[in-house]
mmCIF file of C-alpha atoms in Angstrom:
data_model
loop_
_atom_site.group_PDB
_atom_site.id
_atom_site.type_symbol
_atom_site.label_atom_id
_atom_site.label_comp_id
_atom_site.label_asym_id
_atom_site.label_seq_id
_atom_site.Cartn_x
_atom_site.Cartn_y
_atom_site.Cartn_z
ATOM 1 C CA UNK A 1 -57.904 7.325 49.114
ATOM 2 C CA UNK A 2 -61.704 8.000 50.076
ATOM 3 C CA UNK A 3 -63.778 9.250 47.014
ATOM 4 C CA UNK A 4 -64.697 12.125 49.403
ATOM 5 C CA UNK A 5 -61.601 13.412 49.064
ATOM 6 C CA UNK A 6 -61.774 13.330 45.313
ATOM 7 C CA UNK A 7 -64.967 14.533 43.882
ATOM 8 C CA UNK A 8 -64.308 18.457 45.831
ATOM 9 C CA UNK A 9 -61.684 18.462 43.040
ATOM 10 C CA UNK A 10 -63.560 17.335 40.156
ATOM 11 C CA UNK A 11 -66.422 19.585 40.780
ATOM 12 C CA UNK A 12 -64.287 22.362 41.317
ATOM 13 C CA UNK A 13 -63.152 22.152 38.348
ATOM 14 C CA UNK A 14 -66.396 21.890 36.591
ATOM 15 C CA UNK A 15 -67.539 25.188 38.384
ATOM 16 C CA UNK A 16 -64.388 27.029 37.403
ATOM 17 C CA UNK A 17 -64.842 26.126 33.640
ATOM 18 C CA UNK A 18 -68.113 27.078 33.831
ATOM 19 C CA UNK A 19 -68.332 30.289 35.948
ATOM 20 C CA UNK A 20 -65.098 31.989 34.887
ATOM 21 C CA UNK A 21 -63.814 30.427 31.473
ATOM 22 C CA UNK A 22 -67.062 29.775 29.734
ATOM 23 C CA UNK A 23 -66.013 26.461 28.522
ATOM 24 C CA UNK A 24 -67.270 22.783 28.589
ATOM 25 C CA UNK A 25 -65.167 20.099 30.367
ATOM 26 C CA UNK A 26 -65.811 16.529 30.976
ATOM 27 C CA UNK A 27 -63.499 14.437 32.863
ATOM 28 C CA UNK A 28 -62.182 11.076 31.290
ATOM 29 C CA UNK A 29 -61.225 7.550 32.988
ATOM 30 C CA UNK A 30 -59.588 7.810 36.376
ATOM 31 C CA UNK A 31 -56.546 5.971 36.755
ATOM 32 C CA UNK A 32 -53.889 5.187 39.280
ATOM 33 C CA UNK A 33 -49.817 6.065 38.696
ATOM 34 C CA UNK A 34 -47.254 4.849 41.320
ATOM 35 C CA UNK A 35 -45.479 7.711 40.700
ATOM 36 C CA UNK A 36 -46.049 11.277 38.521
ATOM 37 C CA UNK A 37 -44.225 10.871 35.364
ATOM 38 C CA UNK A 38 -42.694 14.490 33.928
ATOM 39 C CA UNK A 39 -44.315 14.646 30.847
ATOM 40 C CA UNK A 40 -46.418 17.497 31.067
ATOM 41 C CA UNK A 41 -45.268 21.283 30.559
ATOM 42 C CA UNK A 42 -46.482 22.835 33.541
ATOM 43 C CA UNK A 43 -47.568 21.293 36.880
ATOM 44 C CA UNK A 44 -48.938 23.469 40.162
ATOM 45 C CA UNK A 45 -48.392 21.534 42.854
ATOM 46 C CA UNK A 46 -50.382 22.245 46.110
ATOM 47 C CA UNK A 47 -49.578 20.386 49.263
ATOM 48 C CA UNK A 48 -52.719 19.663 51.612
ATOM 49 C CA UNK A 49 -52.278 19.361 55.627
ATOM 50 C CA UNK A 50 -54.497 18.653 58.342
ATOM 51 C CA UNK A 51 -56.268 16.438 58.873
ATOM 52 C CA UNK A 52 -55.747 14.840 55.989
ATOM 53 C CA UNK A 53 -52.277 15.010 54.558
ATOM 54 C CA UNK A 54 -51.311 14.827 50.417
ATOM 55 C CA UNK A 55 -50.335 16.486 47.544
ATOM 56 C CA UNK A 56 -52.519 17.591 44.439
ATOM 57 C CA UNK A 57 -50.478 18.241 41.098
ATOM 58 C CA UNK A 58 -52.495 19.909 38.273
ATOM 59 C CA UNK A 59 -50.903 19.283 34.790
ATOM 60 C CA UNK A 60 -51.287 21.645 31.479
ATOM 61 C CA UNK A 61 -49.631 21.590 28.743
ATOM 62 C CA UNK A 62 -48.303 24.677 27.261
ATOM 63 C CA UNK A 63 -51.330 25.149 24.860
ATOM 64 C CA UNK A 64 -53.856 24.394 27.560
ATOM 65 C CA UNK A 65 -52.483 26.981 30.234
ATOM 66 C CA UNK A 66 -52.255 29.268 26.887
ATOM 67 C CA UNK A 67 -55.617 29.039 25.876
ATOM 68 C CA UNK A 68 -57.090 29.136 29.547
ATOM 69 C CA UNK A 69 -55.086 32.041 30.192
ATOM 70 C CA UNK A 70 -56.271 33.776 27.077
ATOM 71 C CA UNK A 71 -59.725 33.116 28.112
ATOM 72 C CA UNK A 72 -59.234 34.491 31.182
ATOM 73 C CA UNK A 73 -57.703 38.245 29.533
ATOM 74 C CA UNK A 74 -59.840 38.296 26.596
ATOM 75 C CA UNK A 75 -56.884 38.029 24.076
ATOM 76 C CA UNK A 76 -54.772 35.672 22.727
ATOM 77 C CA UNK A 77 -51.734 34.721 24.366
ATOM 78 C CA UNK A 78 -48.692 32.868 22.386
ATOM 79 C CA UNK A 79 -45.986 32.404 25.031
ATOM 80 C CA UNK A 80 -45.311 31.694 28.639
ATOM 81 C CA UNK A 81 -44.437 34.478 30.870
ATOM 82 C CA UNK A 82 -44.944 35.936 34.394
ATOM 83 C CA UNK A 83 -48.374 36.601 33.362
ATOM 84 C CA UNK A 84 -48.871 32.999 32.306
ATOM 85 C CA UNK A 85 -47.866 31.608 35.475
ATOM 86 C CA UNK A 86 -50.020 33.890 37.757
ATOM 87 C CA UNK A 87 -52.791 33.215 35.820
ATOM 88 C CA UNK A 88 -52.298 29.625 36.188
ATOM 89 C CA UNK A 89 -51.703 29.932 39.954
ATOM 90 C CA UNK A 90 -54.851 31.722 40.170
ATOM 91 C CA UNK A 91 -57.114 28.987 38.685
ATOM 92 C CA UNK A 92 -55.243 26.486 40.909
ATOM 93 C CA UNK A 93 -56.119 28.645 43.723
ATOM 94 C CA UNK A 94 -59.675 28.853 42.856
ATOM 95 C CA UNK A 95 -59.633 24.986 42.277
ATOM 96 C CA UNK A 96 -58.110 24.152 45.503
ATOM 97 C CA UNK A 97 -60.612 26.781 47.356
ATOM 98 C CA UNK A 98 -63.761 25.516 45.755
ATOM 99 C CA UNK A 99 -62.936 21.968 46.723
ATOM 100 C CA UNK A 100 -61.782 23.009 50.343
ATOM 101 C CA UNK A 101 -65.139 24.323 50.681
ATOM 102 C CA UNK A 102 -66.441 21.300 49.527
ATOM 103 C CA UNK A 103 -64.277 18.951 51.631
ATOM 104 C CA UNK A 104 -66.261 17.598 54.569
ATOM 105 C CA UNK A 105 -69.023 20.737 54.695
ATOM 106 C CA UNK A 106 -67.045 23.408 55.033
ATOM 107 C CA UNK A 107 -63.145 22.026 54.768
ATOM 108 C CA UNK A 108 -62.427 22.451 58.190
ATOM 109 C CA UNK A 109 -59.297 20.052 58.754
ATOM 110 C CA UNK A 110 -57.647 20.602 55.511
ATOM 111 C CA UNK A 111 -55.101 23.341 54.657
ATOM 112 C CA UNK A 112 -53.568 23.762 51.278
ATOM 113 C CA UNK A 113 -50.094 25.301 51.106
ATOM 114 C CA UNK A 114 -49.816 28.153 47.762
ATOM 115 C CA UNK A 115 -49.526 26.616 44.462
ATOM 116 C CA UNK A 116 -45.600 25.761 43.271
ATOM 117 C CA UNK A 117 -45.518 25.721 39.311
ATOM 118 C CA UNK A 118 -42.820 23.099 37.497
ATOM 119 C CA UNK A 119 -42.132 22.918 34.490
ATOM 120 C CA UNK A 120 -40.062 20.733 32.206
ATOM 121 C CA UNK A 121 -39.476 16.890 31.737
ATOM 122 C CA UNK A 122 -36.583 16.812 34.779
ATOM 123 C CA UNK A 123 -38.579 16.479 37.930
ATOM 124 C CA UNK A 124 -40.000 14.609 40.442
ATOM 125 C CA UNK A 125 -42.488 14.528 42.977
ATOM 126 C CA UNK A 126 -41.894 12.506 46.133
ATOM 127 C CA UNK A 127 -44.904 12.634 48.414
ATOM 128 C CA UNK A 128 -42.774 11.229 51.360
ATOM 129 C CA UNK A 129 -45.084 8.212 51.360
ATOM 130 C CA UNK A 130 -45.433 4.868 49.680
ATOM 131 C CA UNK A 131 -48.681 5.903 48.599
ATOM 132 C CA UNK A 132 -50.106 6.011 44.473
ATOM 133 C CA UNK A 133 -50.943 9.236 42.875
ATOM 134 C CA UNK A 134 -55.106 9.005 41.253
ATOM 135 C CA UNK A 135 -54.978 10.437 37.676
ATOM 136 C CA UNK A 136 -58.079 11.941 36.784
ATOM 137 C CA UNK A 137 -57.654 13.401 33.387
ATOM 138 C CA UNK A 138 -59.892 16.397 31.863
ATOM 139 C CA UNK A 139 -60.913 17.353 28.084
ATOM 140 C CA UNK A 140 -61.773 20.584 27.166
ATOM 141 C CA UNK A 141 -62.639 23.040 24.386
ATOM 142 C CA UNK A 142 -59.417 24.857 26.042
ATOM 143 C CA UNK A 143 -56.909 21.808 25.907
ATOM 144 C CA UNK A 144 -56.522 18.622 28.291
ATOM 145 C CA UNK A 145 -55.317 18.587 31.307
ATOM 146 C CA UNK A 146 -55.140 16.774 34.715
ATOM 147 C CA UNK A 147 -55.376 16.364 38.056
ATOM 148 C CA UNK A 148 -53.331 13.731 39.987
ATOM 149 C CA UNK A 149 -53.621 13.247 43.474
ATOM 150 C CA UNK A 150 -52.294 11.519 46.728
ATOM 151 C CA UNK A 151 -53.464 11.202 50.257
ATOM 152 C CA UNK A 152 -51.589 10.194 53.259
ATOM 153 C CA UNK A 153 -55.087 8.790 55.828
#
């Protein structure tokens, strides 16, 4: 895993908390899993082809996605719906597009398939490799959350 595959992610997200949800975020410690434990409530997962081949997964708990999502409207929202998962599909988008355009220039090469949500502790994610997953947590005014990662080179 090159680091220039990484940091498109990491300041995408910093853009999209500033621009569009008004919010602080600061990433934590980045650590390495063998494999993605199910412990989080909702996961996007957005394959990546090309030239480089992987899989991103983008974890928020329920009261994370809430409060983003509630951000996002204006209003407070208690429960997940339809709604809820567009909305988080959306932000994954805009994640995985701002760090496309930051991949090598202009992220010509990479391709990201549309955002899958999970959710629930019975799943798992096989990336068809032997490869580890990079954990790169977030904090936020809005909840934690994080962003796990791995790349076939």
């Amino acid at each position: 895993m090159k680091v220039e595959h990484i940091n498109p992610f990491i300041e995408s997200v910093s853009d999209l908390f500033t621009t569009m949800l008004g919010a602080e975020v600061s990433r934590g410690e980045i650590g390495v899993l063998k494999e993605i434990p199910p412990n989080r409530d909702i996961v996007a997962l957005v394959e990546l082809n090309g030239s480089t081949r992987g899989i991103v997964a983008i974890s928020f708990p329920v009261g994370t996605a809430l409060a983003m999502v509630g951000r996002m409207q204006g209003s407070e929202v208690r429960f997940v719906d339809e709604t809820v998962r567009d909305s988080v599909i959306e932000l994954v988008n805009l994640i995985t597009s701002g760090a496309k355009s930051k991949l090598s220039g202009d992220g010509k090469g990479f391709n990201f398939g549309n955002p899958s949500i999970v959710r629930g502790n019975s799943y798992s994610v096989d990336p068809h490799t032997h490869s580890t997953w990079l954990d790169v947590p977030f904090t936020s005014e809005l909840g934690d959350f994080c962003i796990r990662m791995t790349f076939e080179l």
